[in-house]
Short mmCIF file of C-alpha atoms in Angstrom, two decimals:
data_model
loop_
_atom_site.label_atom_id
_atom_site.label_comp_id
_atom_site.label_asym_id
_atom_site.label_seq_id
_atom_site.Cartn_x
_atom_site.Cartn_y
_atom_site.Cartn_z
CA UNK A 1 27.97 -16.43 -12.95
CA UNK A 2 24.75 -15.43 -11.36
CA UNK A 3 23.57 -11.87 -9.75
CA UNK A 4 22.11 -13.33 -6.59
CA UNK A 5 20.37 -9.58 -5.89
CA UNK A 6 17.89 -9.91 -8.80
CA UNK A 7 15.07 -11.74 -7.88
CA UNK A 8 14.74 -15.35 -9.18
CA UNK A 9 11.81 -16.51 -11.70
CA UNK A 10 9.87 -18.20 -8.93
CA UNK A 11 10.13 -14.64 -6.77
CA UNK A 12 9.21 -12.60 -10.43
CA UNK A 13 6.32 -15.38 -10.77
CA UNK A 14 5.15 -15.15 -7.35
CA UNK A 15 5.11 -11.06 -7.29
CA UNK A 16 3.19 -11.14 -10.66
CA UNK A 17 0.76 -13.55 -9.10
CA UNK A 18 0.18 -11.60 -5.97
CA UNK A 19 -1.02 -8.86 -8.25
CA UNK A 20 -3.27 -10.96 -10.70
CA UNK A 21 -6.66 -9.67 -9.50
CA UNK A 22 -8.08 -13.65 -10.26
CA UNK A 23 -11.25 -13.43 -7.78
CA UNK A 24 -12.27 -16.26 -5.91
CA UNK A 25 -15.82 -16.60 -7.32
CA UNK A 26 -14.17 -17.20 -10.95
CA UNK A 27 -12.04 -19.57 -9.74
CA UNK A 28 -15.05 -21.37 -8.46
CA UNK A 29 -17.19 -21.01 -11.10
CA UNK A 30 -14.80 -22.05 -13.80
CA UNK A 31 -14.27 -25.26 -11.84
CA UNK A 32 -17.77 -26.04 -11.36
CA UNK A 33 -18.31 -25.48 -15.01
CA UNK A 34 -15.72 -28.25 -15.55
CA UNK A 35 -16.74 -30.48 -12.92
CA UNK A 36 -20.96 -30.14 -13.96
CA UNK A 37 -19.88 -30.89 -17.64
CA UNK A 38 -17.72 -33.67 -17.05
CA UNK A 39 -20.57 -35.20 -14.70
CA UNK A 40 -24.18 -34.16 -16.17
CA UNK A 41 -23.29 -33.43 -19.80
CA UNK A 42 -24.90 -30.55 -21.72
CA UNK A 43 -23.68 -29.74 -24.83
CA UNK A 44 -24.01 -26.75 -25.99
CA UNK A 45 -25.81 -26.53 -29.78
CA UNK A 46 -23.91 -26.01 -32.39
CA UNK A 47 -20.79 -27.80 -34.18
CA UNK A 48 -17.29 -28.43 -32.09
CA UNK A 49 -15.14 -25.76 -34.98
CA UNK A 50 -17.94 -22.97 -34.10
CA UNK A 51 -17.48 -23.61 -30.03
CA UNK A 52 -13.39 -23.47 -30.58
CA UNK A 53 -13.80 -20.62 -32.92
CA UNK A 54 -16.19 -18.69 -30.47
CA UNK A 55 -14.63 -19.92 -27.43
CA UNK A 56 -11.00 -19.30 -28.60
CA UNK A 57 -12.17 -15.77 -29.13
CA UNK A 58 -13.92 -14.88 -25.94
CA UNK A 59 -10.69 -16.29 -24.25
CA UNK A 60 -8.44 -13.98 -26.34
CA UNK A 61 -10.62 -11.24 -25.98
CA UNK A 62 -10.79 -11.35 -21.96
CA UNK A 63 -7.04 -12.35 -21.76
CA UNK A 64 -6.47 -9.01 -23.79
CA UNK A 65 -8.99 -6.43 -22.07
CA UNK A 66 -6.77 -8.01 -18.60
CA UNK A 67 -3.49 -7.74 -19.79
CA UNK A 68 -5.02 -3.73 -21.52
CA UNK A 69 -6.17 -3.32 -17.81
CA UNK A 70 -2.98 -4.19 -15.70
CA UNK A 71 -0.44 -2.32 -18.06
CA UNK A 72 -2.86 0.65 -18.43
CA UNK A 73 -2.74 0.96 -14.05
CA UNK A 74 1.14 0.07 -14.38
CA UNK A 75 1.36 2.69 -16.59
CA UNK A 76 -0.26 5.14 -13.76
CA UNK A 77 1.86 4.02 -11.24
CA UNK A 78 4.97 5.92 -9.78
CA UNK A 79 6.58 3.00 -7.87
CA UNK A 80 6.24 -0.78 -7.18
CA UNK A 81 2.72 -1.54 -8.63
CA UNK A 82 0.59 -2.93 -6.59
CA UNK A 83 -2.89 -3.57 -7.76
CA UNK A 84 -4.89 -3.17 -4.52
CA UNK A 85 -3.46 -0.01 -3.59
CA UNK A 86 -4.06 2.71 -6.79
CA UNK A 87 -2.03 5.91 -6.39
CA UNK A 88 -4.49 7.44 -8.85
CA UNK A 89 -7.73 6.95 -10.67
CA UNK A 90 -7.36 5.38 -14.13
CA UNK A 91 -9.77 6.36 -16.20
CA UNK A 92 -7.79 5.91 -19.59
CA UNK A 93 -7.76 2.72 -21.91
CA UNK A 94 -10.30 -0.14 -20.93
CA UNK A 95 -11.05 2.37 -17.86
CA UNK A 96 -12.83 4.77 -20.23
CA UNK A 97 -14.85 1.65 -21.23
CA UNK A 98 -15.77 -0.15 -18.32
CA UNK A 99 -14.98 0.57 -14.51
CA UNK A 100 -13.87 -2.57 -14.10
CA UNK A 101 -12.59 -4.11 -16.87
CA UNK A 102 -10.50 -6.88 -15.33
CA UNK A 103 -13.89 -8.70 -13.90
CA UNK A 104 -15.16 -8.40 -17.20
CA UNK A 105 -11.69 -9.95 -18.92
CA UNK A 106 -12.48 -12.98 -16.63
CA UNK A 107 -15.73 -13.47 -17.61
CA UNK A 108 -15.32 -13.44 -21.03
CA UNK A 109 -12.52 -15.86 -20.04
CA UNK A 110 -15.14 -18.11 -18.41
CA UNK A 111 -17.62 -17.88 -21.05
CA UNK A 112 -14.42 -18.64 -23.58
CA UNK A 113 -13.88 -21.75 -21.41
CA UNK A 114 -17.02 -22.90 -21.26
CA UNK A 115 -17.91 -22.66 -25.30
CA UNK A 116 -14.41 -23.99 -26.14
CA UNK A 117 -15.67 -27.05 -23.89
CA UNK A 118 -19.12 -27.36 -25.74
CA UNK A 119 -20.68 -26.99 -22.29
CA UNK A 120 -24.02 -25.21 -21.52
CA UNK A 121 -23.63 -25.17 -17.99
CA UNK A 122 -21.45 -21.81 -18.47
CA UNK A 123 -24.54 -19.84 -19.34
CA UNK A 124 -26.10 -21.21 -15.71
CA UNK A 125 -22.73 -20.58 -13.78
CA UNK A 126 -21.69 -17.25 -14.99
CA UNK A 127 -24.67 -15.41 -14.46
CA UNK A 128 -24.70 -17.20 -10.96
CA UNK A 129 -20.79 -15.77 -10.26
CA UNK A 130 -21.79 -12.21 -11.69
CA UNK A 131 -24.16 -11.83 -8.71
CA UNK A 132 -21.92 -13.60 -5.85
CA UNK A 133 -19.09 -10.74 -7.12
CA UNK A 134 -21.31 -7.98 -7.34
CA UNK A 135 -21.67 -7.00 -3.65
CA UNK A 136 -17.90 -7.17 -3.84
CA UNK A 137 -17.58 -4.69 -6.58
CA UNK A 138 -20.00 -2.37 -4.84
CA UNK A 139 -17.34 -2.56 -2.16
CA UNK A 140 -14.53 -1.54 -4.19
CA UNK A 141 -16.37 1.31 -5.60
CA UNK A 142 -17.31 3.00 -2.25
CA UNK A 143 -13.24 2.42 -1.24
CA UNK A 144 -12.82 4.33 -4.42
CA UNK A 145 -14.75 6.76 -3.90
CA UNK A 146 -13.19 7.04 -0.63
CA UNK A 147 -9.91 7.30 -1.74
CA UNK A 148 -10.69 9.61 -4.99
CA UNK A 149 -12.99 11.84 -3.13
CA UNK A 150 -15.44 13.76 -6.26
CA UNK A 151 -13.11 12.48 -8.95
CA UNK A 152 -14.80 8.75 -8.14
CA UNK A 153 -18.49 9.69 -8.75
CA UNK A 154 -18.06 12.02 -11.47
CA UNK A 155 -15.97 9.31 -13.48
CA UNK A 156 -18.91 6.64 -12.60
CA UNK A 157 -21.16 9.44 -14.34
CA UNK A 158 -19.81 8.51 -17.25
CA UNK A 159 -18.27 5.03 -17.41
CA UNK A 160 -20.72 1.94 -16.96
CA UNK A 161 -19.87 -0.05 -14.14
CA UNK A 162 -19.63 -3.10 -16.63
CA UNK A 163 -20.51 -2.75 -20.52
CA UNK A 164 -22.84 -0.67 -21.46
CA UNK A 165 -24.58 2.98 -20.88
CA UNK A 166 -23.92 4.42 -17.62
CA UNK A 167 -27.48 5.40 -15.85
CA UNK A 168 -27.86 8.58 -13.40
CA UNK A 169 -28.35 7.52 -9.76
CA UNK A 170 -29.04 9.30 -6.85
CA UNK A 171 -26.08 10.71 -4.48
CA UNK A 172 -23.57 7.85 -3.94
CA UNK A 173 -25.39 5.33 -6.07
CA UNK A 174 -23.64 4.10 -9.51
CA UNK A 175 -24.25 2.08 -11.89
#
């Protein structure tokens, strides 16, 4: 006998997937890496064990720093998670690393794809994705900052935006 109050595995599914931040752009790129390769070849150098070792790992590595990144604002959150509406500011786990750590998962998840296919055409793509989401993140941040009043730009004082060393802007500006 069934409880037909708790939610089926399609509704579970579909709530999970209506919080999966998967942008648009990487959806796009990732199929116009597949579609380029399959139609103008170019193989990456190298042998086919070092692109599935490589490429195996930058898909494991952006799967993880995604899945880090979800439970990490789950963990922050009182009620019904939803990603698009933080209660709070994380700034613990892959938020101490990286202000936005799930569009870096997916691009390691792209470049994974692309080197587990042998394809160059990643490295043309990717770059090409990075700077159709950017205006988008810069978006985001100012909601943020909104939001999180002078909690937002004193955490962007010392997170990078992306990887790396965060740089001292002017008022408003982050980097």
């Amino acid at each position: 006998m069934t409880d037909r109050s708790a939610p089926s595995l399609a509704g579970r599914l579909k709530k999970a997937y209506e919080n999966l931040p998967l942008p648009l752009p990487v959806v796009a790129g990732l199929a116009l890496d597949a579609l380029l390769a399959r139609r103008r070849p170019r193989p990456l150098p190298g042998s086919r064990s070092l692109h599935g070792v490589a490429g195996a790992g930058l898909l494991l590595a952006g799967v993880g720093l995604n899945i880090w990144a979800l439970a990490e604002r789950r963990r922050h959150s009182a009620g019904p998670f939803e990603l698009e509406r933080p209660e709070e500011l994380v700034t613990s786990g892959p938020y101490a690393i990286s202000r936005h750590p799930m569009y870096v998962g997916w691009w390691l998840i792209q470049l994974g794809a692309g080197t587990l296919a042998g394809s160059s055409w990643v490295l043309a793509t990717l770059p090409a994705e990075i700077l159709v989401e950017h205006p988008f993140v810069l978006g985001e941040e100012a909601k943020l900052a909104e939001l999180f009043g002078r909690s937002y730009p004193d955490y962007a004082e010392r997170v990078p935006r992306y990887l790396g060393l965060p740089v001292r802007h002017g008022p408003g500006e982050y980097s």
